[in-house]
GROMACS .gro file of C-alpha atoms in nm:
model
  268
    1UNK     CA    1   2.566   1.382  -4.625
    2UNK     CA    2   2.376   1.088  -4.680
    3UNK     CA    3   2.502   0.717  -4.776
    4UNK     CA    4   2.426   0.601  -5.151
    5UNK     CA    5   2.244   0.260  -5.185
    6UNK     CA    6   2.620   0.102  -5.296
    7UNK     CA    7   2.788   0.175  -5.040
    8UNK     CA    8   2.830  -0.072  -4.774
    9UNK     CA    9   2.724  -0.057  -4.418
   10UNK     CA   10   2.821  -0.128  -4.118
   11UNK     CA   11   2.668  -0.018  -3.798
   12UNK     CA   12   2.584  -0.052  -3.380
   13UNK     CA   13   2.171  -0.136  -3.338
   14UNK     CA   14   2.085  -0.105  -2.927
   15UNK     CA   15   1.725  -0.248  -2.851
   16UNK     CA   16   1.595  -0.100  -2.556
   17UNK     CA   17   1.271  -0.156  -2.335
   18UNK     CA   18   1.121   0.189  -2.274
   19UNK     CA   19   0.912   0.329  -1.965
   20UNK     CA   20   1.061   0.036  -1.778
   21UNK     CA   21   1.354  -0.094  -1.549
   22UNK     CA   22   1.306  -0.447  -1.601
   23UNK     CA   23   1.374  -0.635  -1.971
   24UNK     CA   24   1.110  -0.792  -2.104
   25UNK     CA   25   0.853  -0.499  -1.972
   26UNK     CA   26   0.752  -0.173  -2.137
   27UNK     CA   27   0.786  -0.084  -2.500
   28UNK     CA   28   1.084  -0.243  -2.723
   29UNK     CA   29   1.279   0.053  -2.948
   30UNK     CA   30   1.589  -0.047  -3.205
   31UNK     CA   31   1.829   0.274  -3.177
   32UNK     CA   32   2.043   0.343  -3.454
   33UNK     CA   33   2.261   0.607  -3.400
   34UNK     CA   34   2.456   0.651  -3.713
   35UNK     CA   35   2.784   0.861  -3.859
   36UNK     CA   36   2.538   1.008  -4.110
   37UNK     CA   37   2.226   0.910  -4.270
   38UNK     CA   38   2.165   0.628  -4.486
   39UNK     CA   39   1.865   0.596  -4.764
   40UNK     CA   40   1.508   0.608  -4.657
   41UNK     CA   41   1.402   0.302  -4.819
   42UNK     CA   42   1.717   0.133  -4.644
   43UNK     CA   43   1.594   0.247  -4.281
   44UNK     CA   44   1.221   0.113  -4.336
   45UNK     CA   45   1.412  -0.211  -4.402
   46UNK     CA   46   1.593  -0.234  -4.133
   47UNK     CA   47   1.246  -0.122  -3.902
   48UNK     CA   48   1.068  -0.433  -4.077
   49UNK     CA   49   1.342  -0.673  -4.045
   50UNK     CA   50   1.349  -0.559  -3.651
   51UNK     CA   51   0.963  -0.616  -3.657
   52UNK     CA   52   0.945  -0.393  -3.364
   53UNK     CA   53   0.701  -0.149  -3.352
   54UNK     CA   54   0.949   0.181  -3.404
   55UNK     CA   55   1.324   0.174  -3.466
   56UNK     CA   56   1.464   0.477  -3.444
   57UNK     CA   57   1.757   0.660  -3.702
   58UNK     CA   58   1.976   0.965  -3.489
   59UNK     CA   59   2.226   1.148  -3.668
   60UNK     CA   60   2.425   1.427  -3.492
   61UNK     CA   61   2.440   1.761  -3.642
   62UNK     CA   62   2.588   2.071  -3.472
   63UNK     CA   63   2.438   2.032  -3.084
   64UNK     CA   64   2.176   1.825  -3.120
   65UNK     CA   65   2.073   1.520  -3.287
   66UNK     CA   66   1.837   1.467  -3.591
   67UNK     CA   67   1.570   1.219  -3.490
   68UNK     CA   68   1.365   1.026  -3.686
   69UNK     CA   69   1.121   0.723  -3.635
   70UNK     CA   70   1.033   0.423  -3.832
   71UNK     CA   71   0.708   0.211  -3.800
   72UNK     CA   72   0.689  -0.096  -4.021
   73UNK     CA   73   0.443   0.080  -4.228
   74UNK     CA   74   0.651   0.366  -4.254
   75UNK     CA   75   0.816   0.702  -4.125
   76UNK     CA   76   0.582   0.861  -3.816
   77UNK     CA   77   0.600   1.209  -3.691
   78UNK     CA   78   0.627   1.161  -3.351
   79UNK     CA   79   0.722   0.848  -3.085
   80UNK     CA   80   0.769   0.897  -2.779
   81UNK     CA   81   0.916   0.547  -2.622
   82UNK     CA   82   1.179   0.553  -2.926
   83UNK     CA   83   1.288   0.939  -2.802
   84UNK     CA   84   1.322   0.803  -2.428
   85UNK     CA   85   1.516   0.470  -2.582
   86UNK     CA   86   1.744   0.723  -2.806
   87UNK     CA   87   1.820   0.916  -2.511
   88UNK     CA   88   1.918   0.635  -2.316
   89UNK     CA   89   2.182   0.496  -2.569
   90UNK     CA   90   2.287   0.858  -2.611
   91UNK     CA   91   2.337   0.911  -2.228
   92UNK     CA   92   2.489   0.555  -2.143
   93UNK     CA   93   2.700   0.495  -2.455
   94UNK     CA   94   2.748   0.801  -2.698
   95UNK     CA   95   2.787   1.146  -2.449
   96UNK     CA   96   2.735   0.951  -2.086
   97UNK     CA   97   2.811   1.351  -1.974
   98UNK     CA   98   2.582   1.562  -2.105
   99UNK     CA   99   2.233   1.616  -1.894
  100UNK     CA  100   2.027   1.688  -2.158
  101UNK     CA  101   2.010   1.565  -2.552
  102UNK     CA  102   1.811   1.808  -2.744
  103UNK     CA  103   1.625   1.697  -3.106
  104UNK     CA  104   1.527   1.799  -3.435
  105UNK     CA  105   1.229   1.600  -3.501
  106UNK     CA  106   0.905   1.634  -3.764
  107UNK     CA  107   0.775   1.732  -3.426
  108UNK     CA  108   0.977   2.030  -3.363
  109UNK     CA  109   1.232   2.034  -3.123
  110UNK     CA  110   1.265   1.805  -2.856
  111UNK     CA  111   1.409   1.783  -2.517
  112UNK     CA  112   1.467   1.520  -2.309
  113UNK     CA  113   1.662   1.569  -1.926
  114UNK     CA  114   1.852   1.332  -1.727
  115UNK     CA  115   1.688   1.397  -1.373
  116UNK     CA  116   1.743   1.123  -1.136
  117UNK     CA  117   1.692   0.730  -1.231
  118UNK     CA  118   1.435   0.867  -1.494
  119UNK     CA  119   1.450   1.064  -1.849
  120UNK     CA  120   1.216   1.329  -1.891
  121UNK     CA  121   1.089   1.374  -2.223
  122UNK     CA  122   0.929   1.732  -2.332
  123UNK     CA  123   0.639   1.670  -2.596
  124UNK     CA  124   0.383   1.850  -2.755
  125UNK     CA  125   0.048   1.803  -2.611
  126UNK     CA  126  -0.196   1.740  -2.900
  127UNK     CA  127  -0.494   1.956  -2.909
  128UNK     CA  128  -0.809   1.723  -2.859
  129UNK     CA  129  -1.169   1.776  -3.019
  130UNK     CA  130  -1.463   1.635  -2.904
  131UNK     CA  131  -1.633   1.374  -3.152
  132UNK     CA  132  -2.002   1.187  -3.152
  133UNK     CA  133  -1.964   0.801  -3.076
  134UNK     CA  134  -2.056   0.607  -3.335
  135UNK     CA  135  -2.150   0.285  -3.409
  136UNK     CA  136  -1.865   0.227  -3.639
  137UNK     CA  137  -1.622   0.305  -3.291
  138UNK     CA  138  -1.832   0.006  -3.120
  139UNK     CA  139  -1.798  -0.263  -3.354
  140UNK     CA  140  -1.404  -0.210  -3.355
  141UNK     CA  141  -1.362  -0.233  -3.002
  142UNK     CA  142  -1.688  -0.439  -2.872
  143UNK     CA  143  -1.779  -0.169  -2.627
  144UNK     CA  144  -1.911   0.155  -2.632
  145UNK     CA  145  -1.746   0.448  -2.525
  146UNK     CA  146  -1.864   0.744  -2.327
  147UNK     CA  147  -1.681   0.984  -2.542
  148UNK     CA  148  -1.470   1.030  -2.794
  149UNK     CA  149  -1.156   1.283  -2.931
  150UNK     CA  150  -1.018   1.345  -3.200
  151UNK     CA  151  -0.616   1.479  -3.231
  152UNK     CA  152  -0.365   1.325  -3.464
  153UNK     CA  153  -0.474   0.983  -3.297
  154UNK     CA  154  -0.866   0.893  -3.173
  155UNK     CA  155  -0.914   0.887  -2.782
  156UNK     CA  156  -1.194   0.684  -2.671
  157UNK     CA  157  -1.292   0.707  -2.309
  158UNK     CA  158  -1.451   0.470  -2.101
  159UNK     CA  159  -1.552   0.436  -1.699
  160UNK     CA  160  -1.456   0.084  -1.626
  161UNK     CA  161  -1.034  -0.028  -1.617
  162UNK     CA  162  -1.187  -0.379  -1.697
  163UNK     CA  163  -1.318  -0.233  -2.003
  164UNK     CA  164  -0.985  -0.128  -2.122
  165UNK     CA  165  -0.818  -0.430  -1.971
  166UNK     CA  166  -1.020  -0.662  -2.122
  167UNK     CA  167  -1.064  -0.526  -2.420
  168UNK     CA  168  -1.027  -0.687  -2.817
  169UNK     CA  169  -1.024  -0.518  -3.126
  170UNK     CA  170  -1.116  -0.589  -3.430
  171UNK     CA  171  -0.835  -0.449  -3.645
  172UNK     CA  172  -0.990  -0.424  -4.005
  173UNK     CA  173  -1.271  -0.213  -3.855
  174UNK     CA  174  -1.019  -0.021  -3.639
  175UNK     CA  175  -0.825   0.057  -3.982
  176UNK     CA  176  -1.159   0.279  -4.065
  177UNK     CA  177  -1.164   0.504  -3.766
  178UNK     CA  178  -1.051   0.866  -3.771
  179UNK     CA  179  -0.709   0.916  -3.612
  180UNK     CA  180  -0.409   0.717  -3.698
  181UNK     CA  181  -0.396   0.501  -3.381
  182UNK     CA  182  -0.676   0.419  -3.142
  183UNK     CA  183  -0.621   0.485  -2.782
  184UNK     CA  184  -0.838   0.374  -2.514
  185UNK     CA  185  -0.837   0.497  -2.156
  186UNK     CA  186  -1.017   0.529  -1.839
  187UNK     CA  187  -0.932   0.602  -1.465
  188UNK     CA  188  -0.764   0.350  -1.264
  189UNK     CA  189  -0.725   0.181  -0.939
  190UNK     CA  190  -0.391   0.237  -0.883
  191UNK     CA  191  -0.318   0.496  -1.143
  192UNK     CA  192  -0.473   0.831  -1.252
  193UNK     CA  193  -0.544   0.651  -1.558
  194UNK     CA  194  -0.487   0.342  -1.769
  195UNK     CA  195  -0.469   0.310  -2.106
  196UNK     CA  196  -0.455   0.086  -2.457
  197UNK     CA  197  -0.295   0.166  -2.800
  198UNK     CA  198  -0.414  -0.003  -3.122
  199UNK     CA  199  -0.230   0.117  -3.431
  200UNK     CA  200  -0.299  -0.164  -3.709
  201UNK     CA  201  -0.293   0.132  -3.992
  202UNK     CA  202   0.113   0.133  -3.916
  203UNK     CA  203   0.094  -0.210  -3.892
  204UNK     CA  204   0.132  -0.260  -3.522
  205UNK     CA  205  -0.128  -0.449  -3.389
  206UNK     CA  206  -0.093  -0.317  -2.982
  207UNK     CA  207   0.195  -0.080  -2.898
  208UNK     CA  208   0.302  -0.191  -2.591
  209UNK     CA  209   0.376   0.167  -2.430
  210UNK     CA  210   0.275   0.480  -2.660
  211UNK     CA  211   0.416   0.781  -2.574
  212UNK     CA  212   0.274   0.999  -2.824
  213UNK     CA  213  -0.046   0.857  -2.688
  214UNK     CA  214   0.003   0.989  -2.379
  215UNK     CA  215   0.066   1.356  -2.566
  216UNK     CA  216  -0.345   1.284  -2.625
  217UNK     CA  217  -0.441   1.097  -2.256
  218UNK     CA  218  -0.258   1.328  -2.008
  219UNK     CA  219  -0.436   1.650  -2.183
  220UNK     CA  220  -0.772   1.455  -2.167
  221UNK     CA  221  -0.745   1.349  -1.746
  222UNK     CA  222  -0.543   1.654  -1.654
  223UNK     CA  223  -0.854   1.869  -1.740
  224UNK     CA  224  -1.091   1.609  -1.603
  225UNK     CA  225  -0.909   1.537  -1.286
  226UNK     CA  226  -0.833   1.912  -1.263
  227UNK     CA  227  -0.453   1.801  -1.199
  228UNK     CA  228  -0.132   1.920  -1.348
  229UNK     CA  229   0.104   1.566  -1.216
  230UNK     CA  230  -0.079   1.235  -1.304
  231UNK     CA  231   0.074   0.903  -1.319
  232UNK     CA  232  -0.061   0.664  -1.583
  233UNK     CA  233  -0.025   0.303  -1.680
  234UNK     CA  234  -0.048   0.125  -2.046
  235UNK     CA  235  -0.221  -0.178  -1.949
  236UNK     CA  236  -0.047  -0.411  -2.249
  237UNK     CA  237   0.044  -0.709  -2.187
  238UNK     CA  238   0.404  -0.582  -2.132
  239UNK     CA  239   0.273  -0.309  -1.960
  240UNK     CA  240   0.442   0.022  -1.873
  241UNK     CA  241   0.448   0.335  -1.647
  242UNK     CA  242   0.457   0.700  -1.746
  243UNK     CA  243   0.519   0.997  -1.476
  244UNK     CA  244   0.361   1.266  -1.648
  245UNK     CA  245   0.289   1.654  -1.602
  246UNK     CA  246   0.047   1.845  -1.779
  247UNK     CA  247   0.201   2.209  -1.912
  248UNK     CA  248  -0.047   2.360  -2.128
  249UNK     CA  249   0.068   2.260  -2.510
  250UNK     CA  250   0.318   2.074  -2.366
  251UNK     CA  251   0.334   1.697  -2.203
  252UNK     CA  252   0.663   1.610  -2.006
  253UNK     CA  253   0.669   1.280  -1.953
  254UNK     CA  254   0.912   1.057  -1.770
  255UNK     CA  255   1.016   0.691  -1.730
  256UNK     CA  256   1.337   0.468  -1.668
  257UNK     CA  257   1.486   0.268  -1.989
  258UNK     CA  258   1.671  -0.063  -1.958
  259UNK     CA  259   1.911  -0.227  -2.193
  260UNK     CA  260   1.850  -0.516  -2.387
  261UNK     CA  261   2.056  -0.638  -2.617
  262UNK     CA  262   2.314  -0.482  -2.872
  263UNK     CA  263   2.449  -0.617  -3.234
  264UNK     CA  264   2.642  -0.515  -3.587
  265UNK     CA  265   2.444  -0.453  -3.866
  266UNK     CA  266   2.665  -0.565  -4.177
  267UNK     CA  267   2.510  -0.440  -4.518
  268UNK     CA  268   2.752  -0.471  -4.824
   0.00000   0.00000   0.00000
């Protein structure tokens, strides 16, 4: 059952820094995990008034929870930093003794395990399709990939980390591109591979740490480093670090959340 718009609200918000141990690092997520649901239009509010790139809505029905994610631009169909922060308030503050919280997502199911100091989130690994490089790609980033995919999001790849490190978008011509975020990637130094997201047509200029990205990365270097267990790193400023394992049309991947801060939200 659902809140109506005059009813008054009052509810916990956790912010939590994902696929990190340290605040301040990582990817950001508000966590809202409510009685029952409250009105769409109400929960894209409350995302925009965060100004964070997802804030996430969990209500619990029968064994597992109903999960859904909020961009400022609106309601997304998958997020993976938001599932590992909603697990983490689940596990340290709602059920501390269950081992595993299951979802119901837009995505399907979803699973994610207590196992050790880090969550392990089960995904769905998007299925990737080669795409020509065009010039419309290099004017948005400045730098020409050596090939491109296509899944829900694009996936540009390049040879240099500097490339990726370095690199600034334009974000009108980035709003043209196929795919509904931009990911950019290439091997590392210290890390199978590093990465960038760029999502300005959800109105998030960088995502710090993109999990759902990584459902189109892993695939990508798993078959090119002809590995199954690759560590990667989101080279944002914040920066991030993903333990990940390839599984066919599945992605697990795994990080440590750290609490933030936590407040009332007080709607009449």
């Amino acid at each position: 059952m659902a809140l109506t718009n005059m009813e008054a609200i009052t509810m916990k918000q956790y912010v939590v820094d994902a696929f990190t141990d340290q605040i301040f690092g990582g990817n950001p997520a508000a966590v809202c995990v409510m009685e029952r649901w409250i009105p769409d239009g109400l929960m894209l509010n409350i995302t925009r008034e965060n100004n964070l790139s997802e804030t996430a809505f969990a209500v619990k029905e029968g064994d597992a929870y109903h999960l859904r994610w909020f961009t400022p631009g609106g309601e997304i169909d998958l997020c993976g930093h938001a599932t590992l922060a909603t697990a983490y308030v689940i596990t340290q503050f709602i059920e501390p003794a269950i081992p595993v919280v299951h979802f119901t997502t837009l995505s399907g199911p979803l699973m994610v395990q207590k196992k050790g100091g880090l969550l392990v989130m089960d995904f769905p690994a998007f299925a990737l399709h080669r795409v020509d490089v065009t010039e419309s790609m290099v004017a948005a980033m400045g730098v020409k990939p050596v090939a491109a995919y296509l899944g829900r999001d694009l996936l540009c790849v390049f040879e240099s980390e500097n490339d990726v490190r370095n690199m600034s978008v334009n974000e009108d011509k980035v709003k043209e591109l196929d795919g509904l975020i931009l990911h950019v990637t290439a091997p590392g130094a210290e890390f199978d591979c590093v990465s960038r997201s760029f999502a300005p047509k959800v109105k998030i200029a960088e995502d710090p740490v993109c999990g759902s990205g990584h459902c189109h990365i892993i695939p990508y270097w798993a078959k090119r480093l002809g590995k199954s267990s690759l560590t990667a790193y989101q080279a944002s400023q914040r920066g991030g670090t993903l333990y990940c394992e390839h599984k066919g049309e599945r992605v697990m991947l795994s990080g440590k959340a750290v609490l933030y801060s936590t407040a009332d939200i007080n709607i009449a």
